[in-house]
């Protein structure tokens, strides 16, 4: 009778919690009776933690209802009959001959190499990520650090590494953790006085993927802990992949010795995608959702949503939702209408005078210096930059732009555009300024 209690509990829980959660956290639990105590075996420490935090109170209630005395969570499996204490994390892969226990990699399965669109902005990152899947742990790309602004596909690429590793080897122990998850697990282990177990669980993994390490800034104890885990993995030739929103050297609040390690292997920048890549991403995402959108609509979105793929996707979502709701086809007119408010808000932000102001601020110049006649390099270059940005971001003609720059000739504007385009290919700093300014202006 009591033995039936867990299936009955599970039935209730399935009705009360989302199917996916039940699948991930509750189905892996294996029940065993010890007297009138229900022992639930979990395959690893993360599942114990999740179940403990989210479901245990409810499981207790249900168990009592079905006549059980109490419920305890343990790490291990019923078959092994070696109930490891709950402080032991993942059992080493070689410890048992029983069927391999499921390893919760915490990965988002949706992010793969197949649905990652390659362009010049992310080509190096994609190649590096792919190399990791082919020879994890190789010194040439360990650790791999993908860095770049938000919404450019870092998490997507990092998850693709994990998913590909698991496709190639289903037993690969790949663990994905956002930095805030790492932090929370660590803090919980401090509170529960089992930091040893926290550390131990990283020892037997093949790859550790830590997302958004800039989150560690100012959190010294967490950095210290991560530093040690990093060293153990690195020495064991286990693969480490990290992402951050900036180059390690520019990170503030990160300890120097950790900072230096972040840059040890291969740091690769992910840049904002160019127009063609943005358009290809829109078309691919639409196809993924089973929505047909004409090329010209993809071009409109790609033209207007410049700096962040997440926003680009957001605009596509708005569009498809509106189309489904009204039952209309997605034509260019429909897109212009559906996205009118969004596009107008953007257009207002991007006026010539706003560009001048932002560029002047960026180079810490007075507006009248930027617009004035002096031709010293420190003034001329920002001036050209502002003109080229005005051409790139607004619909104004060359003469109109020239006029807005203290009545200059349209040939001056044309020259500025050519000059900047040329310099962008050779001058990394200028390229960076351009990207930053575009981002400032189109956000
Ligand atoms: P980040 O981690 O850099 O902030 P994400 O990986 O979360 O960015 O990407 C944001 C969204 O944009 C995701 O839905 C992701 O799938 C999508 N995305 C970004 N770059 C690409 C790309 N090159 N191809 C396909 N989708 C992309
Ligand atoms: Mg991310």
PDB file of N, CA and C in Angstrom, residues 358-427:
ATOM      1  N   UNK A 358      25.503  63.074 -29.478  1.00  0.00           N
ATOM      2  CA  UNK A 358      26.054  61.827 -28.924  1.00  0.00           C
ATOM      3  C   UNK A 358      27.531  61.674 -29.313  1.00  0.00           C
ATOM      4  N   UNK A 359      27.857  62.018 -30.561  1.00  0.00           N
ATOM      5  CA  UNK A 359      29.250  61.890 -31.001  1.00  0.00           C
ATOM      6  C   UNK A 359      30.145  62.874 -30.232  1.00  0.00           C
ATOM      7  N   UNK A 360      29.657  64.100 -30.059  1.00  0.00           N
ATOM      8  CA  UNK A 360      30.432  65.092 -29.300  1.00  0.00           C
ATOM      9  C   UNK A 360      30.679  64.586 -27.879  1.00  0.00           C
ATOM     10  N   UNK A 361      29.621  64.081 -27.247  1.00  0.00           N
ATOM     11  CA  UNK A 361      29.762  63.528 -25.891  1.00  0.00           C
ATOM     12  C   UNK A 361      30.779  62.406 -25.866  1.00  0.00           C
ATOM     13  N   UNK A 362      30.656  61.540 -26.850  1.00  0.00           N
ATOM     14  CA  UNK A 362      31.500  60.343 -26.886  1.00  0.00           C
ATOM     15  C   UNK A 362      32.987  60.710 -26.919  1.00  0.00           C
ATOM     16  N   UNK A 363      33.295  61.764 -27.711  1.00  0.00           N
ATOM     17  CA  UNK A 363      34.696  62.179 -27.808  1.00  0.00           C
ATOM     18  C   UNK A 363      35.026  63.346 -26.869  1.00  0.00           C
ATOM     19  N   UNK A 364      34.111  63.585 -25.926  1.00  0.00           N
ATOM     20  CA  UNK A 364      34.229  64.720 -25.000  1.00  0.00           C
ATOM     21  C   UNK A 364      34.647  66.019 -25.699  1.00  0.00           C
ATOM     22  N   UNK A 365      33.842  66.382 -26.694  1.00  0.00           N
ATOM     23  CA  UNK A 365      34.025  67.652 -27.399  1.00  0.00           C
ATOM     24  C   UNK A 365      32.804  68.534 -27.165  1.00  0.00           C
ATOM     25  N   UNK A 366      32.994  69.816 -27.350  1.00  0.00           N
ATOM     26  CA  UNK A 366      31.843  70.735 -27.369  1.00  0.00           C
ATOM     27  C   UNK A 366      31.166  70.586 -28.723  1.00  0.00           C
ATOM     28  N   UNK A 367      29.855  70.763 -28.731  1.00  0.00           N
ATOM     29  CA  UNK A 367      29.128  70.657 -29.998  1.00  0.00           C
ATOM     30  C   UNK A 367      29.678  71.653 -31.025  1.00  0.00           C
ATOM     31  N   UNK A 368      30.027  72.871 -30.540  1.00  0.00           N
ATOM     32  CA  UNK A 368      30.486  73.873 -31.499  1.00  0.00           C
ATOM     33  C   UNK A 368      31.885  73.544 -32.046  1.00  0.00           C
ATOM     34  N   UNK A 369      32.640  72.765 -31.287  1.00  0.00           N
ATOM     35  CA  UNK A 369      33.922  72.285 -31.831  1.00  0.00           C
ATOM     36  C   UNK A 369      33.679  71.261 -32.946  1.00  0.00           C
ATOM     37  N   UNK A 370      32.700  70.376 -32.678  1.00  0.00           N
ATOM     38  CA  UNK A 370      32.408  69.327 -33.655  1.00  0.00           C
ATOM     39  C   UNK A 370      31.934  69.933 -34.974  1.00  0.00           C
ATOM     40  N   UNK A 371      31.139  70.985 -34.869  1.00  0.00           N
ATOM     41  CA  UNK A 371      30.552  71.570 -36.073  1.00  0.00           C
ATOM     42  C   UNK A 371      31.440  72.660 -36.688  1.00  0.00           C
ATOM     43  N   UNK A 372      32.421  73.147 -35.920  1.00  0.00           N
ATOM     44  CA  UNK A 372      33.216  74.300 -36.342  1.00  0.00           C
ATOM     45  C   UNK A 372      34.146  74.041 -37.504  1.00  0.00           C
ATOM     46  N   UNK A 373      35.021  75.022 -37.742  1.00  0.00           N
ATOM     47  CA  UNK A 373      35.854  74.967 -38.948  1.00  0.00           C
ATOM     48  C   UNK A 373      37.220  74.327 -38.727  1.00  0.00           C
ATOM     49  N   UNK A 374      37.648  74.265 -37.470  1.00  0.00           N
ATOM     50  CA  UNK A 374      39.000  73.755 -37.204  1.00  0.00           C
ATOM     51  C   UNK A 374      39.185  72.348 -37.764  1.00  0.00           C
ATOM     52  N   UNK A 375      40.374  72.098 -38.351  1.00  0.00           N
ATOM     53  CA  UNK A 375      40.554  70.815 -39.016  1.00  0.00           C
ATOM     54  C   UNK A 375      41.621  69.933 -38.381  1.00  0.00           C
ATOM     55  N   UNK A 376      41.940  70.194 -37.105  1.00  0.00           N
ATOM     56  CA  UNK A 376      42.896  69.299 -36.455  1.00  0.00           C
ATOM     57  C   UNK A 376      42.299  67.902 -36.418  1.00  0.00           C
ATOM     58  N   UNK A 377      43.191  66.921 -36.435  1.00  0.00           N
ATOM     59  CA  UNK A 377      42.767  65.516 -36.495  1.00  0.00           C
ATOM     60  C   UNK A 377      41.764  65.173 -35.395  1.00  0.00           C
ATOM     61  N   UNK A 378      42.045  65.693 -34.156  1.00  0.00           N
ATOM     62  CA  UNK A 378      41.192  65.324 -33.026  1.00  0.00           C
ATOM     63  C   UNK A 378      39.772  65.876 -33.186  1.00  0.00           C
ATOM     64  N   UNK A 379      39.587  66.821 -34.099  1.00  0.00           N
ATOM     65  CA  UNK A 379      38.235  67.319 -34.368  1.00  0.00           C
ATOM     66  C   UNK A 379      37.703  66.756 -35.679  1.00  0.00           C
ATOM     67  N   UNK A 380      38.606  66.661 -36.660  1.00  0.00           N
ATOM     68  CA  UNK A 380      38.147  66.266 -37.996  1.00  0.00           C
ATOM     69  C   UNK A 380      37.597  64.843 -38.008  1.00  0.00           C
ATOM     70  N   UNK A 381      38.294  63.935 -37.280  1.00  0.00           N
ATOM     71  CA  UNK A 381      37.858  62.531 -37.303  1.00  0.00           C
ATOM     72  C   UNK A 381      36.473  62.339 -36.687  1.00  0.00           C
ATOM     73  N   UNK A 382      36.236  62.868 -35.475  1.00  0.00           N
ATOM     74  CA  UNK A 382      34.881  62.773 -34.918  1.00  0.00           C
ATOM     75  C   UNK A 382      33.830  63.427 -35.824  1.00  0.00           C
ATOM     76  N   UNK A 383      34.193  64.509 -36.454  1.00  0.00           N
ATOM     77  CA  UNK A 383      33.263  65.179 -37.368  1.00  0.00           C
ATOM     78  C   UNK A 383      32.892  64.250 -38.524  1.00  0.00           C
ATOM     79  N   UNK A 384      33.892  63.606 -39.092  1.00  0.00           N
ATOM     80  CA  UNK A 384      33.634  62.655 -40.182  1.00  0.00           C
ATOM     81  C   UNK A 384      32.782  61.483 -39.693  1.00  0.00           C
ATOM     82  N   UNK A 385      33.097  61.055 -38.506  1.00  0.00           N
ATOM     83  CA  UNK A 385      32.333  59.967 -37.896  1.00  0.00           C
ATOM     84  C   UNK A 385      30.858  60.344 -37.803  1.00  0.00           C
ATOM     85  N   UNK A 386      30.586  61.550 -37.310  1.00  0.00           N
ATOM     86  CA  UNK A 386      29.197  62.001 -37.146  1.00  0.00           C
ATOM     87  C   UNK A 386      28.492  62.082 -38.496  1.00  0.00           C
ATOM     88  N   UNK A 387      29.205  62.562 -39.508  1.00  0.00           N
ATOM     89  CA  UNK A 387      28.592  62.648 -40.836  1.00  0.00           C
ATOM     90  C   UNK A 387      28.276  61.255 -41.383  1.00  0.00           C
ATOM     91  N   UNK A 388      29.241  60.356 -41.242  1.00  0.00           N
ATOM     92  CA  UNK A 388      29.040  59.000 -41.760  1.00  0.00           C
ATOM     93  C   UNK A 388      27.894  58.307 -41.024  1.00  0.00           C
ATOM     94  N   UNK A 389      27.802  58.550 -39.717  1.00  0.00           N
ATOM     95  CA  UNK A 389      26.704  57.960 -38.946  1.00  0.00           C
ATOM     96  C   UNK A 389      25.361  58.523 -39.399  1.00  0.00           C
ATOM     97  N   UNK A 390      25.343  59.824 -39.692  1.00  0.00           N
ATOM     98  CA  UNK A 390      24.098  60.442 -40.156  1.00  0.00           C
ATOM     99  C   UNK A 390      23.664  59.812 -41.485  1.00  0.00           C
ATOM    100  N   UNK A 391      24.634  59.540 -42.343  1.00  0.00           N
ATOM    101  CA  UNK A 391      24.307  58.915 -43.629  1.00  0.00           C
ATOM    102  C   UNK A 391      23.803  57.492 -43.412  1.00  0.00           C
ATOM    103  N   UNK A 392      24.458  56.798 -42.514  1.00  0.00           N
ATOM    104  CA  UNK A 392      24.121  55.394 -42.268  1.00  0.00           C
ATOM    105  C   UNK A 392      22.754  55.240 -41.591  1.00  0.00           C
ATOM    106  N   UNK A 393      22.473  56.130 -40.640  1.00  0.00           N
ATOM    107  CA  UNK A 393      21.312  55.885 -39.773  1.00  0.00           C
ATOM    108  C   UNK A 393      20.055  56.677 -40.140  1.00  0.00           C
ATOM    109  N   UNK A 394      20.202  57.737 -40.918  1.00  0.00           N
ATOM    110  CA  UNK A 394      19.003  58.513 -41.253  1.00  0.00           C
ATOM    111  C   UNK A 394      18.716  58.417 -42.741  1.00  0.00           C
ATOM    112  N   UNK A 395      17.576  58.966 -43.141  1.00  0.00           N
ATOM    113  CA  UNK A 395      17.200  58.937 -44.560  1.00  0.00           C
ATOM    114  C   UNK A 395      17.619  60.236 -45.253  1.00  0.00           C
ATOM    115  N   UNK A 396      18.356  61.092 -44.533  1.00  0.00           N
ATOM    116  CA  UNK A 396      18.712  62.383 -45.126  1.00  0.00           C
ATOM    117  C   UNK A 396      19.706  62.247 -46.269  1.00  0.00           C
ATOM    118  N   UNK A 397      19.602  63.172 -47.232  1.00  0.00           N
ATOM    119  CA  UNK A 397      20.511  63.174 -48.386  1.00  0.00           C
ATOM    120  C   UNK A 397      21.849  63.801 -47.982  1.00  0.00           C
ATOM    121  N   UNK A 398      22.851  63.625 -48.842  1.00  0.00           N
ATOM    122  CA  UNK A 398      24.168  64.211 -48.552  1.00  0.00           C
ATOM    123  C   UNK A 398      24.090  65.734 -48.391  1.00  0.00           C
ATOM    124  N   UNK A 399      23.399  66.446 -49.304  1.00  0.00           N
ATOM    125  CA  UNK A 399      23.307  67.903 -49.128  1.00  0.00           C
ATOM    126  C   UNK A 399      22.632  68.287 -47.807  1.00  0.00           C
ATOM    127  N   UNK A 400      21.586  67.531 -47.436  1.00  0.00           N
ATOM    128  CA  UNK A 400      20.903  67.836 -46.168  1.00  0.00           C
ATOM    129  C   UNK A 400      21.854  67.653 -44.987  1.00  0.00           C
ATOM    130  N   UNK A 401      22.623  66.586 -45.048  1.00  0.00           N
ATOM    131  CA  UNK A 401      23.564  66.338 -43.949  1.00  0.00           C
ATOM    132  C   UNK A 401      24.625  67.451 -43.912  1.00  0.00           C
ATOM    133  N   UNK A 402      25.148  67.774 -45.095  1.00  0.00           N
ATOM    134  CA  UNK A 402      26.145  68.850 -45.173  1.00  0.00           C
ATOM    135  C   UNK A 402      25.595  70.141 -44.567  1.00  0.00           C
ATOM    136  N   UNK A 403      24.350  70.428 -44.913  1.00  0.00           N
ATOM    137  CA  UNK A 403      23.707  71.634 -44.404  1.00  0.00           C
ATOM    138  C   UNK A 403      23.677  71.640 -42.873  1.00  0.00           C
ATOM    139  N   UNK A 404      23.349  70.457 -42.299  1.00  0.00           N
ATOM    140  CA  UNK A 404      23.253  70.366 -40.839  1.00  0.00           C
ATOM    141  C   UNK A 404      24.630  70.480 -40.169  1.00  0.00           C
ATOM    142  N   UNK A 405      25.688  70.267 -40.933  1.00  0.00           N
ATOM    143  CA  UNK A 405      27.028  70.431 -40.384  1.00  0.00           C
ATOM    144  C   UNK A 405      27.584  71.801 -40.797  1.00  0.00           C
ATOM    145  N   UNK A 406      26.933  72.798 -40.303  1.00  0.00           N
ATOM    146  CA  UNK A 406      27.375  74.171 -40.490  1.00  0.00           C
ATOM    147  C   UNK A 406      27.525  74.525 -41.973  1.00  0.00           C
ATOM    148  N   UNK A 407      26.578  74.042 -42.776  1.00  0.00           N
ATOM    149  CA  UNK A 407      26.519  74.425 -44.190  1.00  0.00           C
ATOM    150  C   UNK A 407      27.656  73.902 -45.048  1.00  0.00           C
ATOM    151  N   UNK A 408      28.145  72.681 -44.736  1.00  0.00           N
ATOM    152  CA  UNK A 408      29.214  72.112 -45.573  1.00  0.00           C
ATOM    153  C   UNK A 408      28.657  71.572 -46.886  1.00  0.00           C
ATOM    154  N   UNK A 409      29.559  71.397 -47.842  1.00  0.00           N
ATOM    155  CA  UNK A 409      29.201  70.907 -49.159  1.00  0.00           C
ATOM    156  C   UNK A 409      28.926  69.400 -49.121  1.00  0.00           C
ATOM    157  N   UNK A 410      28.071  68.914 -50.039  1.00  0.00           N
ATOM    158  CA  UNK A 410      27.756  67.481 -50.009  1.00  0.00           C
ATOM    159  C   UNK A 410      28.985  66.616 -50.329  1.00  0.00           C
ATOM    160  N   UNK A 411      29.943  67.160 -51.086  1.00  0.00           N
ATOM    161  CA  UNK A 411      31.149  66.369 -51.386  1.00  0.00           C
ATOM    162  C   UNK A 411      31.984  66.123 -50.125  1.00  0.00           C
ATOM    163  N   UNK A 412      31.920  67.057 -49.192  1.00  0.00           N
ATOM    164  CA  UNK A 412      32.625  66.864 -47.916  1.00  0.00           C
ATOM    165  C   UNK A 412      32.025  65.677 -47.163  1.00  0.00           C
ATOM    166  N   UNK A 413      30.700  65.588 -47.192  1.00  0.00           N
ATOM    167  CA  UNK A 413      30.025  64.481 -46.505  1.00  0.00           C
ATOM    168  C   UNK A 413      30.393  63.157 -47.178  1.00  0.00           C
ATOM    169  N   UNK A 414      30.365  63.181 -48.503  1.00  0.00           N
ATOM    170  CA  UNK A 414      30.699  61.974 -49.255  1.00  0.00           C
ATOM    171  C   UNK A 414      32.121  61.499 -48.913  1.00  0.00           C
ATOM    172  N   UNK A 415      33.034  62.456 -48.880  1.00  0.00           N
ATOM    173  CA  UNK A 415      34.418  62.136 -48.536  1.00  0.00           C
ATOM    174  C   UNK A 415      34.501  61.533 -47.129  1.00  0.00           C
ATOM    175  N   UNK A 416      33.751  62.119 -46.194  1.00  0.00           N
ATOM    176  CA  UNK A 416      33.751  61.617 -44.811  1.00  0.00           C
ATOM    177  C   UNK A 416      33.278  60.165 -44.773  1.00  0.00           C
ATOM    178  N   UNK A 417      32.199  59.879 -45.506  1.00  0.00           N
ATOM    179  CA  UNK A 417      31.661  58.508 -45.500  1.00  0.00           C
ATOM    180  C   UNK A 417      32.698  57.525 -46.032  1.00  0.00           C
ATOM    181  N   UNK A 418      33.344  57.910 -47.131  1.00  0.00           N
ATOM    182  CA  UNK A 418      34.347  57.018 -47.736  1.00  0.00           C
ATOM    183  C   UNK A 418      35.517  56.803 -46.794  1.00  0.00           C
ATOM    184  N   UNK A 419      35.953  57.904 -46.203  1.00  0.00           N
ATOM    185  CA  UNK A 419      37.093  57.859 -45.297  1.00  0.00           C
ATOM    186  C   UNK A 419      36.821  56.914 -44.119  1.00  0.00           C
ATOM    187  N   UNK A 420      35.663  57.080 -43.519  1.00  0.00           N
ATOM    188  CA  UNK A 420      35.329  56.256 -42.347  1.00  0.00           C
ATOM    189  C   UNK A 420      35.214  54.789 -42.754  1.00  0.00           C
ATOM    190  N   UNK A 421      34.566  54.543 -43.887  1.00  0.00           N
ATOM    191  CA  UNK A 421      34.407  53.150 -44.321  1.00  0.00           C
ATOM    192  C   UNK A 421      35.786  52.521 -44.540  1.00  0.00           C
ATOM    193  N   UNK A 422      36.667  53.289 -45.140  1.00  0.00           N
ATOM    194  CA  UNK A 422      38.020  52.791 -45.400  1.00  0.00           C
ATOM    195  C   UNK A 422      38.767  52.519 -44.089  1.00  0.00           C
ATOM    196  N   UNK A 423      38.692  53.470 -43.173  1.00  0.00           N
ATOM    197  CA  UNK A 423      39.419  53.330 -41.909  1.00  0.00           C
ATOM    198  C   UNK A 423      38.911  52.157 -41.069  1.00  0.00           C
ATOM    199  N   UNK A 424      37.615  51.874 -41.223  1.00  0.00           N
ATOM    200  CA  UNK A 424      37.052  50.810 -40.409  1.00  0.00           C
ATOM    201  C   UNK A 424      37.698  49.471 -40.700  1.00  0.00           C
ATOM    202  N   UNK A 425      38.229  49.334 -41.891  1.00  0.00           N
ATOM    203  CA  UNK A 425      38.846  48.061 -42.240  1.00  0.00           C
ATOM    204  C   UNK A 425      40.246  47.916 -41.656  1.00  0.00           C
ATOM    205  N   UNK A 426      40.863  49.043 -41.320  1.00  0.00           N
ATOM    206  CA  UNK A 426      42.255  48.956 -40.867  1.00  0.00           C
ATOM    207  C   UNK A 426      42.445  49.383 -39.421  1.00  0.00           C
ATOM    208  N   UNK A 427      41.521  50.157 -38.901  1.00  0.00           N
ATOM    209  CA  UNK A 427      41.711  50.779 -37.596  1.00  0.00           C
ATOM    210  C   UNK A 427      40.719  50.182 -36.585  1.00  0.00           C
TER     211      UNK A 427
END
